[in-house]
Tab-separated table of C-alpha atoms and ligand atoms in Angstrom:
chain	number	residue	atom	x	y	z
F	205	UNK	CA	-171.823	-23.390	-62.648
F	206	UNK	CA	-172.130	-22.167	-66.236
F	207	UNK	CA	-172.612	-24.715	-69.009
F	208	UNK	CA	-171.347	-23.523	-72.395
F	209	UNK	CA	-171.589	-25.254	-75.759
F	210	UNK	CA	-169.882	-22.938	-78.221
F	211	UNK	CA	-166.366	-21.580	-78.542
F	212	UNK	CA	-167.705	-18.056	-79.159
F	213	UNK	CA	-169.754	-18.080	-75.924
F	214	UNK	CA	-166.830	-19.525	-74.009
F	215	UNK	CA	-164.457	-16.847	-75.278
F	216	UNK	CA	-166.827	-14.030	-74.422
F	217	UNK	CA	-167.173	-15.413	-70.896
F	218	UNK	CA	-163.462	-16.000	-70.314
F	219	UNK	CA	-161.818	-13.062	-72.100
F	220	UNK	CA	-162.824	-10.450	-69.470
F	221	UNK	CA	-161.610	-12.837	-66.754
F	222	UNK	CA	-158.271	-13.124	-68.502
F	223	UNK	CA	-158.078	-9.331	-68.969
F	224	UNK	CA	-158.728	-8.917	-65.231
F	225	UNK	CA	-155.578	-11.053	-64.732
F	226	UNK	CA	-157.473	-13.860	-63.034
F	227	UNK	CA	-155.876	-17.247	-63.416
F	228	UNK	CA	-157.824	-19.726	-65.570
F	229	UNK	CA	-157.419	-23.492	-65.169
F	230	UNK	CA	-158.579	-26.114	-67.638
F	231	UNK	CA	-159.388	-29.723	-66.756
F	232	UNK	CA	-160.017	-31.506	-70.074
F	233	UNK	CA	-162.105	-34.694	-69.840
F	234	UNK	CA	-164.186	-37.002	-71.960
F	235	UNK	CA	-166.850	-37.211	-69.242
F	236	UNK	CA	-167.862	-40.391	-67.376
F	237	UNK	CA	-166.360	-38.601	-64.421
F	238	UNK	CA	-165.046	-40.342	-61.314
F	239	UNK	CA	-163.118	-39.362	-58.178
F	240	UNK	CA	-159.926	-39.078	-60.242
F	241	UNK	CA	-161.452	-36.227	-62.261
F	242	UNK	CA	-162.792	-34.595	-59.093
F	243	UNK	CA	-159.274	-34.669	-57.649
F	244	UNK	CA	-158.021	-32.773	-60.736
F	245	UNK	CA	-160.696	-30.128	-60.205
F	246	UNK	CA	-159.816	-29.833	-56.505
F	247	UNK	CA	-156.110	-29.385	-57.301
F	248	UNK	CA	-157.004	-26.873	-60.031
F	249	UNK	CA	-159.115	-24.856	-57.571
F	250	UNK	CA	-156.103	-24.458	-55.293
F	251	UNK	CA	-154.024	-23.018	-58.112
F	252	UNK	CA	-156.425	-20.891	-60.155
F	253	UNK	CA	-159.291	-18.407	-59.806
F	254	UNK	CA	-161.608	-19.988	-62.366
F	255	UNK	CA	-161.801	-23.695	-63.208
F	256	UNK	CA	-163.125	-24.753	-66.605
F	257	UNK	CA	-163.838	-28.430	-67.153
F	258	UNK	CA	-164.423	-29.654	-70.696
F	259	UNK	CA	-166.457	-32.722	-71.552
F	260	UNK	CA	-165.895	-33.878	-75.099
F	261	UNK	CA	-165.597	-37.431	-76.382
F	262	UNK	CA	-163.021	-36.715	-79.041
F	263	UNK	CA	-163.533	-38.915	-82.112
F	264	UNK	CA	-160.067	-38.316	-83.593
F	265	UNK	CA	-158.255	-40.072	-80.751
F	266	UNK	CA	-160.202	-43.346	-81.034
F	267	UNK	CA	-158.525	-45.971	-83.157
F	268	UNK	CA	-161.437	-48.393	-82.820
F	269	UNK	CA	-164.890	-47.074	-83.853
F	270	UNK	CA	-166.551	-49.603	-81.498
F	271	UNK	CA	-164.600	-48.147	-78.592
F	272	UNK	CA	-165.873	-44.645	-79.491
F	273	UNK	CA	-169.428	-45.911	-79.787
F	274	UNK	CA	-169.441	-47.639	-76.413
F	275	UNK	CA	-167.600	-44.857	-74.561
F	276	UNK	CA	-169.843	-44.071	-71.536
F	277	UNK	CA	-171.700	-40.727	-71.624
F	278	UNK	CA	-173.547	-40.387	-68.273
F	279	UNK	CA	-174.328	-36.698	-68.634
F	280	UNK	CA	-176.609	-36.177	-65.649
F	281	UNK	CA	-174.182	-37.917	-63.323
F	282	UNK	CA	-171.280	-35.826	-64.711
F	283	UNK	CA	-173.140	-32.541	-64.185
F	284	UNK	CA	-173.930	-33.506	-60.588
F	285	UNK	CA	-170.306	-34.383	-59.905
F	286	UNK	CA	-169.048	-31.105	-61.393
F	287	UNK	CA	-171.613	-29.090	-59.477
F	288	UNK	CA	-170.627	-30.805	-56.218
F	289	UNK	CA	-166.932	-30.333	-56.970
F	290	UNK	CA	-167.519	-26.588	-57.338
F	291	UNK	CA	-166.467	-26.364	-60.994
F	292	UNK	CA	-167.100	-22.857	-62.388
F	293	UNK	CA	-167.563	-23.496	-66.103
F	294	UNK	CA	-168.381	-26.658	-68.067
F	295	UNK	CA	-167.521	-26.559	-71.760
F	296	UNK	CA	-169.472	-29.194	-73.646
F	297	UNK	CA	-169.160	-28.613	-77.393
F	298	UNK	CA	-170.616	-30.743	-80.195
F	299	UNK	CA	-168.367	-32.597	-82.632
F	300	UNK	CA	-169.138	-30.048	-85.383
F	301	UNK	CA	-168.276	-27.177	-83.035
F	302	UNK	CA	-164.779	-28.617	-82.550
F	303	UNK	CA	-164.387	-29.998	-86.082
F	304	UNK	CA	-166.438	-27.749	-88.408
F	305	UNK	CA	-164.586	-29.051	-91.467
F	306	UNK	CA	-162.325	-32.006	-92.213
F	307	UNK	CA	-158.782	-31.215	-91.271
F	308	UNK	CA	-155.328	-32.724	-91.358
F	309	UNK	CA	-153.323	-32.665	-88.159
F	310	UNK	CA	-149.806	-33.804	-87.823
F	311	UNK	CA	-147.342	-32.666	-85.232
F	312	UNK	CA	-143.933	-34.027	-84.335
F	313	UNK	CA	-144.369	-35.391	-80.818
F	314	UNK	CA	-140.984	-37.092	-80.753
F	315	UNK	CA	-140.114	-40.789	-80.893
F	316	UNK	CA	-142.035	-41.616	-77.685
F	317	UNK	CA	-145.285	-41.144	-79.656
F	318	UNK	CA	-144.756	-44.524	-81.296
F	319	UNK	CA	-143.932	-46.510	-78.155
F	320	UNK	CA	-146.279	-48.290	-75.721
F	321	UNK	CA	-149.797	-46.909	-76.282
F	322	UNK	CA	-148.611	-45.458	-79.587
F	323	UNK	CA	-147.778	-48.944	-80.789
F	324	UNK	CA	-151.153	-50.400	-79.818
F	325	UNK	CA	-153.265	-47.356	-80.738
F	326	UNK	CA	-151.729	-45.924	-83.889
F	327	UNK	CA	-152.389	-42.198	-84.311
F	328	UNK	CA	-153.955	-41.919	-80.849
F	329	UNK	CA	-151.675	-39.130	-79.632
F	330	UNK	CA	-152.138	-37.118	-82.835
F	331	UNK	CA	-155.873	-37.093	-82.014
F	332	UNK	CA	-155.257	-36.284	-78.339
F	333	UNK	CA	-152.930	-33.365	-79.065
F	334	UNK	CA	-155.225	-32.108	-81.833
F	335	UNK	CA	-158.184	-31.751	-79.461
F	336	UNK	CA	-156.107	-30.484	-76.534
F	337	UNK	CA	-154.668	-27.754	-78.792
F	338	UNK	CA	-158.210	-26.796	-79.853
F	339	UNK	CA	-159.334	-26.708	-76.217
F	340	UNK	CA	-156.327	-24.543	-75.309
F	341	UNK	CA	-157.225	-22.174	-78.184
F	342	UNK	CA	-160.828	-21.970	-76.978
F	343	UNK	CA	-160.117	-21.552	-73.251
F	344	UNK	CA	-156.700	-19.863	-73.284
F	345	UNK	CA	-155.884	-21.361	-69.861
F	346	UNK	CA	-152.895	-20.371	-67.738
F	347	UNK	CA	-152.646	-23.885	-66.381
F	348	UNK	CA	-154.081	-27.280	-67.357
F	349	UNK	CA	-154.430	-30.442	-65.289
F	350	UNK	CA	-154.138	-34.045	-66.458
F	351	UNK	CA	-154.085	-37.364	-64.610
F	352	UNK	CA	-150.808	-39.236	-64.282
F	353	UNK	CA	-152.722	-42.434	-65.084
F	354	UNK	CA	-152.284	-41.513	-68.759
F	355	UNK	CA	-148.561	-41.028	-68.236
F	356	UNK	CA	-147.664	-41.073	-71.931
F	357	UNK	CA	-150.509	-38.668	-72.717
F	358	UNK	CA	-149.120	-36.080	-70.297
F	359	UNK	CA	-145.693	-36.439	-71.908
F	360	UNK	CA	-147.162	-36.016	-75.416
F	361	UNK	CA	-149.124	-32.932	-74.347
F	362	UNK	CA	-145.984	-31.421	-72.794
F	363	UNK	CA	-144.150	-32.096	-76.084
F	364	UNK	CA	-146.971	-30.422	-78.029
F	365	UNK	CA	-146.882	-27.395	-75.713
F	366	UNK	CA	-143.140	-27.052	-76.173
F	367	UNK	CA	-143.367	-27.597	-79.985
F	368	UNK	CA	-145.848	-24.667	-80.283
F	369	UNK	CA	-144.340	-22.719	-77.414
F	370	UNK	CA	-147.790	-22.393	-75.804
F	371	UNK	CA	-148.135	-20.178	-72.727
F	372	UNK	CA	-149.776	-22.834	-70.574
F	373	UNK	CA	-148.408	-24.786	-67.634
F	374	UNK	CA	-149.117	-28.539	-67.677
F	375	UNK	CA	-149.643	-30.227	-64.321
F	376	UNK	CA	-149.678	-34.002	-63.879
F	377	UNK	CA	-151.823	-35.067	-60.897
F	378	UNK	CA	-151.500	-38.279	-58.863
F	379	UNK	CA	-153.451	-41.406	-59.798
F	380	UNK	CA	-156.519	-41.960	-57.611
F	381	UNK	CA	-157.099	-45.594	-56.718
F	382	UNK	CA	-159.958	-47.592	-55.284
F	383	UNK	CA	-159.275	-48.989	-51.775
F	384	UNK	CA	-158.117	-52.283	-53.296
F	385	UNK	CA	-155.608	-50.548	-55.616
F	386	UNK	CA	-157.506	-50.449	-58.929
F	387	UNK	CA	-156.690	-47.191	-60.706
F	388	UNK	CA	-159.858	-45.184	-61.309
F	389	UNK	CA	-160.846	-45.043	-64.957
F	390	UNK	CA	-163.972	-44.260	-66.947
F	391	UNK	CA	-163.514	-47.671	-68.536
F	392	UNK	CA	-163.846	-49.580	-65.237
F	393	UNK	CA	-167.605	-49.362	-65.721
F	394	UNK	CA	-167.277	-52.049	-68.432
F	395	UNK	CA	-165.612	-54.577	-66.080
F	396	UNK	CA	-167.709	-57.507	-64.870
F	397	UNK	CA	-167.288	-58.480	-61.201
F	398	UNK	CA	-164.856	-61.196	-62.290
F	399	UNK	CA	-162.899	-58.839	-64.598
F	400	UNK	CA	-162.681	-56.300	-61.814
F	401	UNK	CA	-161.163	-58.900	-59.487
F	402	UNK	CA	-158.694	-59.991	-62.187
F	403	UNK	CA	-157.813	-56.364	-63.000
F	404	UNK	CA	-156.303	-55.969	-59.525
F	405	UNK	CA	-153.253	-57.862	-60.757
F	406	UNK	CA	-152.127	-54.733	-62.637
F	407	UNK	CA	-151.748	-52.557	-59.537
F	408	UNK	CA	-150.403	-55.571	-57.598
F	409	UNK	CA	-147.639	-56.098	-60.176
F	410	UNK	CA	-146.783	-52.388	-60.167
F	411	UNK	CA	-146.718	-52.292	-56.375
F	412	UNK	CA	-144.494	-55.380	-56.278
F	413	UNK	CA	-142.038	-53.651	-58.639
F	414	UNK	CA	-142.092	-50.425	-56.635
F	415	UNK	CA	-141.633	-52.200	-53.291
F	416	UNK	CA	-138.704	-54.265	-54.576
F	417	UNK	CA	-137.089	-51.654	-56.813
F	418	UNK	CA	-134.158	-50.944	-54.509
F	419	UNK	CA	-133.242	-54.585	-53.926
F	420	UNK	CA	-133.940	-56.434	-57.215
F	421	UNK	CA	-132.511	-55.943	-60.704
F	422	UNK	CA	-134.758	-54.557	-63.475
F	423	UNK	CA	-134.830	-57.855	-65.466
F	424	UNK	CA	-135.818	-59.785	-62.314
F	425	UNK	CA	-138.574	-57.278	-61.520
F	426	UNK	CA	-139.918	-57.401	-65.067
F	427	UNK	CA	-139.973	-61.164	-65.127
F	428	UNK	CA	-141.827	-61.375	-61.806
F	429	UNK	CA	-144.393	-58.730	-62.822
F	430	UNK	CA	-145.098	-60.351	-66.190
F	431	UNK	CA	-145.378	-63.796	-64.588
F	432	UNK	CA	-147.918	-62.476	-62.101
F	433	UNK	CA	-150.034	-60.872	-64.837
F	434	UNK	CA	-149.751	-63.730	-67.325
F	435	UNK	CA	-150.799	-66.143	-64.579
F	436	UNK	CA	-154.100	-64.314	-64.058
F	437	UNK	CA	-157.077	-65.680	-66.012
F	438	UNK	CA	-158.897	-63.251	-68.302
F	439	UNK	CA	-155.952	-60.836	-68.445
F	440	UNK	CA	-154.092	-60.412	-71.720
F	441	UNK	CA	-150.921	-58.396	-71.277
F	442	UNK	CA	-150.016	-55.847	-73.967
F	443	UNK	CA	-146.892	-54.560	-72.234
F	444	UNK	CA	-145.225	-54.203	-68.878
F	445	UNK	CA	-142.157	-52.025	-68.968
F	446	UNK	CA	-139.797	-50.195	-66.665
F	447	UNK	CA	-138.958	-47.095	-68.627
F	448	UNK	CA	-137.263	-43.746	-68.586
F	449	UNK	CA	-140.066	-41.287	-67.793
F	450	UNK	CA	-138.835	-38.749	-70.362
F	451	UNK	CA	-138.182	-41.041	-73.351
F	452	UNK	CA	-140.319	-44.076	-72.429
F	453	UNK	CA	-137.457	-46.270	-73.608
F	454	UNK	CA	-136.729	-49.322	-71.458
F	455	UNK	CA	-134.560	-48.282	-68.525
F	456	UNK	CA	-131.528	-50.322	-67.623
F	457	UNK	CA	-129.801	-48.123	-65.104
F	458	UNK	CA	-131.573	-47.898	-61.746
F	459	UNK	CA	-129.449	-44.874	-60.812
F	460	UNK	CA	-131.289	-42.656	-63.298
F	461	UNK	CA	-134.074	-40.647	-61.767
F	462	UNK	CA	-137.517	-40.414	-63.391
F	463	UNK	CA	-138.084	-44.160	-63.817
F	464	UNK	CA	-141.622	-45.395	-64.237
F	465	UNK	CA	-143.265	-48.809	-64.546
F	466	UNK	CA	-146.088	-48.839	-67.095
F	467	UNK	CA	-148.588	-51.560	-67.892
F	468	UNK	CA	-151.420	-52.120	-70.361
F	469	UNK	CA	-153.617	-55.188	-70.566
F	470	UNK	CA	-156.960	-56.330	-71.811
F	471	UNK	CA	-159.089	-57.500	-68.915
F	472	UNK	CA	-162.090	-59.327	-70.345
F	473	UNK	CA	-163.149	-56.989	-73.170
F	474	UNK	CA	-161.743	-53.845	-71.536
F	475	UNK	CA	-158.281	-52.440	-72.136
F	476	UNK	CA	-156.749	-50.877	-69.014
F	477	UNK	CA	-153.551	-48.937	-68.403
F	478	UNK	CA	-151.771	-48.108	-65.165
F	479	UNK	CA	-148.341	-46.952	-63.983
F	480	UNK	CA	-146.232	-46.180	-60.950
F	481	UNK	CA	-143.270	-43.851	-60.567
F	482	UNK	CA	-140.443	-45.850	-59.056
F	483	UNK	CA	-137.933	-43.274	-57.853
Q	507	PAF	O1	-157.621	-38.084	-70.962
Q	507	PAF	C1	-158.673	-37.787	-71.589
Q	507	PAF	O2	-159.782	-37.869	-71.071
Q	507	PAF	C2	-158.565	-37.324	-73.037
Q	507	PAF	O3	-157.551	-37.983	-73.704
Q	507	PAF	C3	-158.422	-35.798	-73.167
Q	507	PAF	C4	-157.123	-35.294	-72.564
Q	507	PAF	C5	-159.603	-35.107	-72.493
Q	507	PAF	C6	-158.428	-35.402	-74.642
Q	507	PAF	O4	-159.590	-35.807	-75.284
């Protein structure tokens, strides 16, 4: 496994591979890796010749400086996980490597940018697409893999790719859950034992909605899910919605395909998101 810190070194490693028509996959991460990330690497390995994983805690996507500061950075553990997963190249640039000078970034990501996470974390998806574009420029991947857990993020990245007409395929990979249903997340590390127990209500509410989707109306499902979450101590609901997966607008017609239930809540001091595709 090669560990690379500069864009120039990365390009000189990858350009001959690209010229030899080998398929390059990129798995962008912010580190603090868990089994969800490993699953992305495993899926990437099945579809490409060379898998590059980036680890970069991107400052421009954090709306709360405290959140950026306390973002976990367990480097040794990450390297071990990547080595064991059989990752070929790790790209781990510094902040100045990715942002050598101050820059303005604004791209039209469509109205869905301002919904859900976009409402609670203003400017978040501008920062996400800014760094993903830079990583695409550095790696020039044929295919890139993202977790479905950040459902809106995948949508925003697909919108960015189509806005710039980038020659990269975006693949959304299934959410990996703990045995009790908790969606894996780098932020779970901040949950106390009590928070972790309370956090299970998010996947329980989503599962309830999925299991009852064919028999109950959308308003009834929403009411039941919100009641379940609001009745759990230590959990502060930001949103629970049943939405159109392409627009993220609330869905009213169950006959449409591509319907997804999405939730975000603060559990103790930790903000968690989760979702489930319903049809
Ligand atoms: O999902 C993440 O870890 C980040 O948002 C990403 C895509 C690596 C961009 O910093």
